[in-house]
Amino acid sequence: MALAATELRRYLLLLAQEHLEFRLPEITSLLSLYGGQFSSEQEIHVNSPFWILNIPSEEMARGLMKRTVCAKSIFELWGHGRSAGELYASLKNYPMDKMLPYLQSDSTYKIRTHTFNKTLTQAQKIKKIDALEFLPFKGKVNLKNPEHIFWILEDYGMDPNNVPEEPFHLYFGRWIADGQRELIESYSVKKRHFIGNTSMDACLSFIMANHGRVKPNDVVYDPFVGTGGLLISSAHFGAYVCGTDIDYNTIHGLGKASRKNQKWRGPDENIRANLRQYGLEKYYLDALVSDSSRPIWRKGMLFDVIITDPPYGIREATRRTGSQKEAVKSAERSTENHIFVSSSYHLSDIFFDLLKFAAEYLVMGGRLVYWLPIYRPEYTEEIIPRHPCLKLISNCEQMLSSHTSRRLITMEKVKEFKDQDQNSYLLDGQYMPYRGHNSFREKYFSGVTKRIAKEEKDNQK
């Protein structure tokens, strides 16, 4: 794929080799956020760590790297080939007027090497650098603090058991910027003040914010907010955040702790304290105790982005207010949870309610990003919940086990919500197949798990 625009410049993107399915939707979403657009003119090898992108400006490339957690670095691509000879020929054909500003006598530089799927000795690295002596470098080498950094990058393929002598692809370029991979460590759940059983991994939280195209001054909402992990990543990018949850204890930071060797939550373990920990409290609007099946909001398009991880019934129960005998027990209260008696909340109802809520309360062009649990032997694309006001943007799988996974679904509001859209999904048969996944919990824990595990063990013998 390539960007559809005129006067494009070629850049090399170096990506991290994790969450492979999530990388293209993240990069595509961020480029569209900065005014870029993908076309199908050039194919990207999705699983490769090297992508060549055509981007209108260096400013856009830098903007992309200020957000992405899937990419490590971006380079202005000066040369590319399938052999050293092809690379050198490509470099000799690169316009000299684009090179010269970075090769001046009053500048400093250094050259680095990077190989994927192979380790080079220091002598081999120096030999590759010396082979570039035909380039008209006039500045001084400064290894500690250079003005310009150039990279030789080599791709030795994806098979660690069959590493070739020579690389499949060679690249040379000027380093532009690094991505935001350090956020994964600095926002690690292990260091977070307030966590729960299902607190979202920091990397995935930032990926979700990027899929949702969260930007400064947006209002971001999480209807299953839990300990607020998804609010933190959105607030980091300058959005104002809020959420609701049916669990009174979680919202108020009460009850048993989720950390090992800690029995009860401390006096200041709550969502606000989490945002304060990262200097983001000013972006925190509030978190309310509320049942997502019964929206409390006034009518209107209130939210720029909705990002959420609904409960699957595995580590957190799927429930809503009310019971089978609601008429009899309407006055009954649960002192532990401070809400009316709860009843089961089928997965299909959770996701249909979520889509209907997003269709009604998102601004036009706003995005819904959520996780959908899947029993893999029964998965087809037809079971992805749909709504006439929402367009499916991306669908990425994260494996949970050999037979279960969850899919990160990103949808964009493309049509204004009308009264006739209230229950429109019930009128079309394509929305019904997902109802079979109401038994996801049973399938997750059933004897099917043991049978599949046994079959896999037998196959390994």
mmCIF file with all atom_site columns, C-alpha atoms in Angstrom, residues 171-336:
data_model
loop_
_atom_site.group_PDB
_atom_site.id
_atom_site.type_symbol
_atom_site.label_atom_id
_atom_site.label_alt_id
_atom_site.label_comp_id
_atom_site.label_asym_id
_atom_site.label_entity_id
_atom_site.label_seq_id
_atom_site.pdbx_PDB_ins_code
_atom_site.Cartn_x
_atom_site.Cartn_y
_atom_site.Cartn_z
_atom_site.occupancy
_atom_site.B_iso_or_equiv
_atom_site.pdbx_formal_charge
_atom_site.auth_seq_id
_atom_site.auth_comp_id
_atom_site.auth_asym_id
_atom_site.auth_atom_id
_atom_site.pdbx_PDB_model_num
ATOM 1   C CA . TYR A 1 171 ? 18.108  0.105   2.997  1.00 0.00 ? 171 TYR A CA 1
ATOM 2   C CA . PHE A 1 172 ? 19.969  3.346   3.674  1.00 0.00 ? 172 PHE A CA 1
ATOM 3   C CA . GLY A 1 173 ? 18.337  6.437   5.086  1.00 0.00 ? 173 GLY A CA 1
ATOM 4   C CA . ARG A 1 174 ? 18.472  9.482   7.339  1.00 0.00 ? 174 ARG A CA 1
ATOM 5   C CA . TRP A 1 175 ? 16.966  8.990   10.774 1.00 0.00 ? 175 TRP A CA 1
ATOM 6   C CA . ILE A 1 176 ? 13.948  11.237  11.367 1.00 0.00 ? 176 ILE A CA 1
ATOM 7   C CA . ALA A 1 177 ? 12.364  10.211  14.683 1.00 0.00 ? 177 ALA A CA 1
ATOM 8   C CA . ASP A 1 178 ? 11.667  7.333   17.055 1.00 0.00 ? 178 ASP A CA 1
ATOM 9   C CA . GLY A 1 179 ? 8.224   6.046   18.032 1.00 0.00 ? 179 GLY A CA 1
ATOM 10  C CA . GLN A 1 180 ? 6.724   5.966   21.504 1.00 0.00 ? 180 GLN A CA 1
ATOM 11  C CA . ARG A 1 181 ? 7.787   2.476   22.560 1.00 0.00 ? 181 ARG A CA 1
ATOM 12  C CA . GLU A 1 182 ? 9.070   3.814   25.894 1.00 0.00 ? 182 GLU A CA 1
ATOM 13  C CA . LEU A 1 183 ? 5.444   4.462   26.923 1.00 0.00 ? 183 LEU A CA 1
ATOM 14  C CA . ILE A 1 184 ? 4.945   0.708   27.273 1.00 0.00 ? 184 ILE A CA 1
ATOM 15  C CA . GLU A 1 185 ? 7.407   0.629   30.168 1.00 0.00 ? 185 GLU A CA 1
ATOM 16  C CA . SER A 1 186 ? 6.642   4.011   31.745 1.00 0.00 ? 186 SER A CA 1
ATOM 17  C CA . TYR A 1 187 ? 2.895   3.242   31.846 1.00 0.00 ? 187 TYR A CA 1
ATOM 18  C CA . SER A 1 188 ? 3.323   -0.427  32.783 1.00 0.00 ? 188 SER A CA 1
ATOM 19  C CA . VAL A 1 189 ? 0.462   -1.885  34.824 1.00 0.00 ? 189 VAL A CA 1
ATOM 20  C CA . LYS A 1 190 ? 3.079   -3.352  37.177 1.00 0.00 ? 190 LYS A CA 1
ATOM 21  C CA . LYS A 1 191 ? 3.921   0.166   38.357 1.00 0.00 ? 191 LYS A CA 1
ATOM 22  C CA . ARG A 1 192 ? 0.362   1.506   38.386 1.00 0.00 ? 192 ARG A CA 1
ATOM 23  C CA . HIS A 1 193 ? -1.218  2.727   41.610 1.00 0.00 ? 193 HIS A CA 1
ATOM 24  C CA . PHE A 1 194 ? -4.688  1.201   41.088 1.00 0.00 ? 194 PHE A CA 1
ATOM 25  C CA . ILE A 1 195 ? -5.248  -2.027  39.140 1.00 0.00 ? 195 ILE A CA 1
ATOM 26  C CA . GLY A 1 196 ? -7.919  -4.707  38.810 1.00 0.00 ? 196 GLY A CA 1
ATOM 27  C CA . ASN A 1 197 ? -8.225  -8.254  37.523 1.00 0.00 ? 197 ASN A CA 1
ATOM 28  C CA . THR A 1 198 ? -8.655  -7.084  33.934 1.00 0.00 ? 198 THR A CA 1
ATOM 29  C CA . SER A 1 199 ? -6.532  -3.907  33.758 1.00 0.00 ? 199 SER A CA 1
ATOM 30  C CA . MET A 1 200 ? -5.467  -3.464  30.136 1.00 0.00 ? 200 MET A CA 1
ATOM 31  C CA . ASP A 1 201 ? -1.838  -3.901  29.078 1.00 0.00 ? 201 ASP A CA 1
ATOM 32  C CA . ALA A 1 202 ? -0.236  -0.479  28.456 1.00 0.00 ? 202 ALA A CA 1
ATOM 33  C CA . CYS A 1 203 ? 0.813   -1.238  24.869 1.00 0.00 ? 203 CYS A CA 1
ATOM 34  C CA . LEU A 1 204 ? -2.687  -2.350  23.872 1.00 0.00 ? 204 LEU A CA 1
ATOM 35  C CA . SER A 1 205 ? -4.211  0.676   25.620 1.00 0.00 ? 205 SER A CA 1
ATOM 36  C CA . PHE A 1 206 ? -2.156  3.039   23.464 1.00 0.00 ? 206 PHE A CA 1
ATOM 37  C CA . ILE A 1 207 ? -2.908  0.987   20.337 1.00 0.00 ? 207 ILE A CA 1
ATOM 38  C CA . MET A 1 208 ? -6.631  1.352   21.095 1.00 0.00 ? 208 MET A CA 1
ATOM 39  C CA . ALA A 1 209 ? -6.283  5.121   21.523 1.00 0.00 ? 209 ALA A CA 1
ATOM 40  C CA . ASN A 1 210 ? -4.463  5.313   18.183 1.00 0.00 ? 210 ASN A CA 1
ATOM 41  C CA . HIS A 1 211 ? -7.043  3.127   16.413 1.00 0.00 ? 211 HIS A CA 1
ATOM 42  C CA . GLY A 1 212 ? -9.646  5.522   17.779 1.00 0.00 ? 212 GLY A CA 1
ATOM 43  C CA . ARG A 1 213 ? -7.663  8.552   16.497 1.00 0.00 ? 213 ARG A CA 1
ATOM 44  C CA . VAL A 1 214 ? -7.839  10.206  19.913 1.00 0.00 ? 214 VAL A CA 1
ATOM 45  C CA . LYS A 1 215 ? -6.567  13.776  19.735 1.00 0.00 ? 215 LYS A CA 1
ATOM 46  C CA . PRO A 1 216 ? -6.183  16.763  22.101 1.00 0.00 ? 216 PRO A CA 1
ATOM 47  C CA . ASN A 1 217 ? -9.447  18.169  23.523 1.00 0.00 ? 217 ASN A CA 1
ATOM 48  C CA . ASP A 1 218 ? -11.507 15.140  22.470 1.00 0.00 ? 218 ASP A CA 1
ATOM 49  C CA . VAL A 1 219 ? -14.009 13.755  24.977 1.00 0.00 ? 219 VAL A CA 1
ATOM 50  C CA . VAL A 1 220 ? -13.365 10.012  25.376 1.00 0.00 ? 220 VAL A CA 1
ATOM 51  C CA . TYR A 1 221 ? -15.787 7.696   27.159 1.00 0.00 ? 221 TYR A CA 1
ATOM 52  C CA . ASP A 1 222 ? -15.439 4.135   28.492 1.00 0.00 ? 222 ASP A CA 1
ATOM 53  C CA . PRO A 1 223 ? -18.792 2.529   29.493 1.00 0.00 ? 223 PRO A CA 1
ATOM 54  C CA . PHE A 1 224 ? -17.007 -0.390  31.222 1.00 0.00 ? 224 PHE A CA 1
ATOM 55  C CA . VAL A 1 225 ? -14.294 1.745   32.791 1.00 0.00 ? 225 VAL A CA 1
ATOM 56  C CA . GLY A 1 226 ? -13.064 -0.608  35.538 1.00 0.00 ? 226 GLY A CA 1
ATOM 57  C CA . THR A 1 227 ? -9.811  0.802   36.933 1.00 0.00 ? 227 THR A CA 1
ATOM 58  C CA . GLY A 1 228 ? -9.531  3.346   34.100 1.00 0.00 ? 228 GLY A CA 1
ATOM 59  C CA . GLY A 1 229 ? -6.592  1.912   32.162 1.00 0.00 ? 229 GLY A CA 1
ATOM 60  C CA . LEU A 1 230 ? -8.060  2.949   28.805 1.00 0.00 ? 230 LEU A CA 1
ATOM 61  C CA . LEU A 1 231 ? -8.688  6.477   30.051 1.00 0.00 ? 231 LEU A CA 1
ATOM 62  C CA . ILE A 1 232 ? -4.988  6.901   30.877 1.00 0.00 ? 232 ILE A CA 1
ATOM 63  C CA . SER A 1 233 ? -3.752  6.337   27.315 1.00 0.00 ? 233 SER A CA 1
ATOM 64  C CA . SER A 1 234 ? -6.358  8.746   25.917 1.00 0.00 ? 234 SER A CA 1
ATOM 65  C CA . ALA A 1 235 ? -5.518  11.389  28.528 1.00 0.00 ? 235 ALA A CA 1
ATOM 66  C CA . HIS A 1 236 ? -1.823  11.043  27.613 1.00 0.00 ? 236 HIS A CA 1
ATOM 67  C CA . PHE A 1 237 ? -2.747  12.232  24.119 1.00 0.00 ? 237 PHE A CA 1
ATOM 68  C CA . GLY A 1 238 ? -4.590  15.257  25.525 1.00 0.00 ? 238 GLY A CA 1
ATOM 69  C CA . ALA A 1 239 ? -8.200  14.022  25.579 1.00 0.00 ? 239 ALA A CA 1
ATOM 70  C CA . TYR A 1 240 ? -10.667 14.642  28.388 1.00 0.00 ? 240 TYR A CA 1
ATOM 71  C CA . VAL A 1 241 ? -11.819 11.304  29.768 1.00 0.00 ? 241 VAL A CA 1
ATOM 72  C CA . CYS A 1 242 ? -14.784 9.870   31.646 1.00 0.00 ? 242 CYS A CA 1
ATOM 73  C CA . GLY A 1 243 ? -16.360 6.503   32.257 1.00 0.00 ? 243 GLY A CA 1
ATOM 74  C CA . THR A 1 244 ? -19.028 4.451   33.967 1.00 0.00 ? 244 THR A CA 1
ATOM 75  C CA . ASP A 1 245 ? -19.114 1.022   35.568 1.00 0.00 ? 245 ASP A CA 1
ATOM 76  C CA . ILE A 1 246 ? -21.778 -1.027  37.329 1.00 0.00 ? 246 ILE A CA 1
ATOM 77  C CA . ASP A 1 247 ? -19.349 -2.009  40.103 1.00 0.00 ? 247 ASP A CA 1
ATOM 78  C CA . TYR A 1 248 ? -19.577 0.499   42.961 1.00 0.00 ? 248 TYR A CA 1
ATOM 79  C CA . ASN A 1 249 ? -16.489 -0.880  44.696 1.00 0.00 ? 249 ASN A CA 1
ATOM 80  C CA . THR A 1 250 ? -14.296 -0.487  41.615 1.00 0.00 ? 250 THR A CA 1
ATOM 81  C CA . ILE A 1 251 ? -15.427 3.062   40.909 1.00 0.00 ? 251 ILE A CA 1
ATOM 82  C CA . HIS A 1 252 ? -14.770 4.087   44.518 1.00 0.00 ? 252 HIS A CA 1
ATOM 83  C CA . GLY A 1 253 ? -11.620 2.005   45.011 1.00 0.00 ? 253 GLY A CA 1
ATOM 84  C CA . LEU A 1 254 ? -13.095 -0.169  47.754 1.00 0.00 ? 254 LEU A CA 1
ATOM 85  C CA . GLY A 1 255 ? -12.953 -3.878  48.550 1.00 0.00 ? 255 GLY A CA 1
ATOM 86  C CA . LYS A 1 256 ? -10.317 -6.528  47.985 1.00 0.00 ? 256 LYS A CA 1
ATOM 87  C CA . ALA A 1 257 ? -7.104  -5.659  46.174 1.00 0.00 ? 257 ALA A CA 1
ATOM 88  C CA . SER A 1 258 ? -5.968  -7.370  42.961 1.00 0.00 ? 258 SER A CA 1
ATOM 89  C CA . ARG A 1 259 ? -2.278  -7.219  43.845 1.00 0.00 ? 259 ARG A CA 1
ATOM 90  C CA . LYS A 1 260 ? -0.450  -10.177 45.260 1.00 0.00 ? 260 LYS A CA 1
ATOM 91  C CA . ASN A 1 261 ? 0.242   -9.929  49.017 1.00 0.00 ? 261 ASN A CA 1
ATOM 92  C CA . GLN A 1 262 ? -2.273  -7.082  49.437 1.00 0.00 ? 262 GLN A CA 1
ATOM 93  C CA . LYS A 1 263 ? -5.647  -7.951  50.963 1.00 0.00 ? 263 LYS A CA 1
ATOM 94  C CA . TRP A 1 264 ? -7.578  -4.685  50.757 1.00 0.00 ? 264 TRP A CA 1
ATOM 95  C CA . ARG A 1 265 ? -7.338  -1.608  48.547 1.00 0.00 ? 265 ARG A CA 1
ATOM 96  C CA . GLY A 1 266 ? -5.695  1.446   50.063 1.00 0.00 ? 266 GLY A CA 1
ATOM 97  C CA . PRO A 1 267 ? -7.417  4.772   50.851 1.00 0.00 ? 267 PRO A CA 1
ATOM 98  C CA . ASP A 1 268 ? -6.259  6.454   47.627 1.00 0.00 ? 268 ASP A CA 1
ATOM 99  C CA . GLU A 1 269 ? -6.613  3.603   45.128 1.00 0.00 ? 269 GLU A CA 1
ATOM 100 C CA . ASN A 1 270 ? -9.003  4.934   42.503 1.00 0.00 ? 270 ASN A CA 1
ATOM 101 C CA . ILE A 1 271 ? -9.154  6.102   38.889 1.00 0.00 ? 271 ILE A CA 1
ATOM 102 C CA . ARG A 1 272 ? -8.361  9.711   39.721 1.00 0.00 ? 272 ARG A CA 1
ATOM 103 C CA . ALA A 1 273 ? -5.227  8.616   41.583 1.00 0.00 ? 273 ALA A CA 1
ATOM 104 C CA . ASN A 1 274 ? -4.110  6.680   38.492 1.00 0.00 ? 274 ASN A CA 1
ATOM 105 C CA . LEU A 1 275 ? -4.308  9.770   36.298 1.00 0.00 ? 275 LEU A CA 1
ATOM 106 C CA . ARG A 1 276 ? -2.627  11.840  39.002 1.00 0.00 ? 276 ARG A CA 1
ATOM 107 C CA . GLN A 1 277 ? 0.245   9.330   39.024 1.00 0.00 ? 277 GLN A CA 1
ATOM 108 C CA . TYR A 1 278 ? 1.038   10.242  35.401 1.00 0.00 ? 278 TYR A CA 1
ATOM 109 C CA . GLY A 1 279 ? 0.359   13.976  35.728 1.00 0.00 ? 279 GLY A CA 1
ATOM 110 C CA . LEU A 1 280 ? -2.913  13.675  33.801 1.00 0.00 ? 280 LEU A CA 1
ATOM 111 C CA . GLU A 1 281 ? -5.490  14.535  36.463 1.00 0.00 ? 281 GLU A CA 1
ATOM 112 C CA . LYS A 1 282 ? -6.487  17.739  34.656 1.00 0.00 ? 282 LYS A CA 1
ATOM 113 C CA . TYR A 1 283 ? -7.954  15.592  31.856 1.00 0.00 ? 283 TYR A CA 1
ATOM 114 C CA . TYR A 1 284 ? -10.144 13.546  34.214 1.00 0.00 ? 284 TYR A CA 1
ATOM 115 C CA . LEU A 1 285 ? -13.819 14.491  34.050 1.00 0.00 ? 285 LEU A CA 1
ATOM 116 C CA . ASP A 1 286 ? -15.373 11.811  36.271 1.00 0.00 ? 286 ASP A CA 1
ATOM 117 C CA . ALA A 1 287 ? -16.354 8.176   36.671 1.00 0.00 ? 287 ALA A CA 1
ATOM 118 C CA . LEU A 1 288 ? -19.896 7.226   37.621 1.00 0.00 ? 288 LEU A CA 1
ATOM 119 C CA . VAL A 1 289 ? -21.630 4.120   38.920 1.00 0.00 ? 289 VAL A CA 1
ATOM 120 C CA . SER A 1 290 ? -24.010 3.268   36.098 1.00 0.00 ? 290 SER A CA 1
ATOM 121 C CA . ASP A 1 291 ? -25.504 0.359   34.178 1.00 0.00 ? 291 ASP A CA 1
ATOM 122 C CA . SER A 1 292 ? -24.409 0.497   30.521 1.00 0.00 ? 292 SER A CA 1
ATOM 123 C CA . SER A 1 293 ? -27.661 -1.179  29.449 1.00 0.00 ? 293 SER A CA 1
ATOM 124 C CA . ARG A 1 294 ? -29.568 1.875   30.735 1.00 0.00 ? 294 ARG A CA 1
ATOM 125 C CA . PRO A 1 295 ? -27.762 5.029   29.494 1.00 0.00 ? 295 PRO A CA 1
ATOM 126 C CA . ILE A 1 296 ? -27.862 7.993   31.849 1.00 0.00 ? 296 ILE A CA 1
ATOM 127 C CA . TRP A 1 297 ? -26.824 10.617  29.289 1.00 0.00 ? 297 TRP A CA 1
ATOM 128 C CA . ARG A 1 298 ? -28.938 13.309  27.717 1.00 0.00 ? 298 ARG A CA 1
ATOM 129 C CA . LYS A 1 299 ? -29.681 12.787  24.041 1.00 0.00 ? 299 LYS A CA 1
ATOM 130 C CA . GLY A 1 300 ? -27.130 14.131  21.597 1.00 0.00 ? 300 GLY A CA 1
ATOM 131 C CA . MET A 1 301 ? -23.695 13.528  20.121 1.00 0.00 ? 301 MET A CA 1
ATOM 132 C CA . LEU A 1 302 ? -21.551 13.855  23.241 1.00 0.00 ? 302 LEU A CA 1
ATOM 133 C CA . PHE A 1 303 ? -18.399 11.814  22.650 1.00 0.00 ? 303 PHE A CA 1
ATOM 134 C CA . ASP A 1 304 ? -15.585 11.994  20.112 1.00 0.00 ? 304 ASP A CA 1
ATOM 135 C CA . VAL A 1 305 ? -14.358 8.466   20.851 1.00 0.00 ? 305 VAL A CA 1
ATOM 136 C CA . ILE A 1 306 ? -15.705 5.491   22.801 1.00 0.00 ? 306 ILE A CA 1
ATOM 137 C CA . ILE A 1 307 ? -12.980 3.025   23.854 1.00 0.00 ? 307 ILE A CA 1
ATOM 138 C CA . THR A 1 308 ? -13.860 0.031   25.991 1.00 0.00 ? 308 THR A CA 1
ATOM 139 C CA . ASP A 1 309 ? -13.172 -3.550  27.003 1.00 0.00 ? 309 ASP A CA 1
ATOM 140 C CA . PRO A 1 310 ? -16.533 -5.099  27.962 1.00 0.00 ? 310 PRO A CA 1
ATOM 141 C CA . PRO A 1 311 ? -16.606 -8.047  30.408 1.00 0.00 ? 311 PRO A CA 1
ATOM 142 C CA . TYR A 1 312 ? -16.607 -11.520 28.823 1.00 0.00 ? 312 TYR A CA 1
ATOM 143 C CA . GLY A 1 313 ? -17.802 -13.434 31.892 1.00 0.00 ? 313 GLY A CA 1
ATOM 144 C CA . ILE A 1 314 ? -14.353 -14.965 32.509 1.00 0.00 ? 314 ILE A CA 1
ATOM 145 C CA . ARG A 1 315 ? -12.548 -12.810 35.084 1.00 0.00 ? 315 ARG A CA 1
ATOM 146 C CA . GLU A 1 316 ? -15.346 -10.251 35.395 1.00 0.00 ? 316 GLU A CA 1
ATOM 147 C CA . ALA A 1 317 ? -19.067 -11.050 35.486 1.00 0.00 ? 317 ALA A CA 1
ATOM 148 C CA . THR A 1 318 ? -21.428 -9.814  32.779 1.00 0.00 ? 318 THR A CA 1
ATOM 149 C CA . ARG A 1 319 ? -24.313 -8.232  34.656 1.00 0.00 ? 319 ARG A CA 1
ATOM 150 C CA . ARG A 1 320 ? -26.823 -5.425  34.621 1.00 0.00 ? 320 ARG A CA 1
ATOM 151 C CA . THR A 1 321 ? -29.380 -4.066  37.087 1.00 0.00 ? 321 THR A CA 1
ATOM 152 C CA . GLY A 1 322 ? -32.590 -5.989  37.550 1.00 0.00 ? 322 GLY A CA 1
ATOM 153 C CA . SER A 1 323 ? -33.391 -9.667  38.103 1.00 0.00 ? 323 SER A CA 1
ATOM 154 C CA . GLN A 1 324 ? -35.683 -12.420 36.945 1.00 0.00 ? 324 GLN A CA 1
ATOM 155 C CA . LYS A 1 325 ? -38.132 -11.372 39.646 1.00 0.00 ? 325 LYS A CA 1
ATOM 156 C CA . GLU A 1 326 ? -37.627 -7.653  39.210 1.00 0.00 ? 326 GLU A CA 1
ATOM 157 C CA . ALA A 1 327 ? -41.212 -6.771  40.035 1.00 0.00 ? 327 ALA A CA 1
ATOM 158 C CA . VAL A 1 328 ? -40.968 -8.512  43.403 1.00 0.00 ? 328 VAL A CA 1
ATOM 159 C CA . LYS A 1 329 ? -37.451 -7.404  44.261 1.00 0.00 ? 329 LYS A CA 1
ATOM 160 C CA . SER A 1 330 ? -37.543 -3.873  42.871 1.00 0.00 ? 330 SER A CA 1
ATOM 161 C CA . ALA A 1 331 ? -36.905 -2.408  46.299 1.00 0.00 ? 331 ALA A CA 1
ATOM 162 C CA . GLU A 1 332 ? -34.223 -4.894  47.274 1.00 0.00 ? 332 GLU A CA 1
ATOM 163 C CA . ARG A 1 333 ? -30.722 -3.482  47.613 1.00 0.00 ? 333 ARG A CA 1
ATOM 164 C CA . SER A 1 334 ? -27.317 -5.167  47.636 1.00 0.00 ? 334 SER A CA 1
ATOM 165 C CA . THR A 1 335 ? -25.258 -3.655  50.444 1.00 0.00 ? 335 THR A CA 1
ATOM 166 C CA . GLU A 1 336 ? -22.056 -5.054  48.985 1.00 0.00 ? 336 GLU A CA 1
#
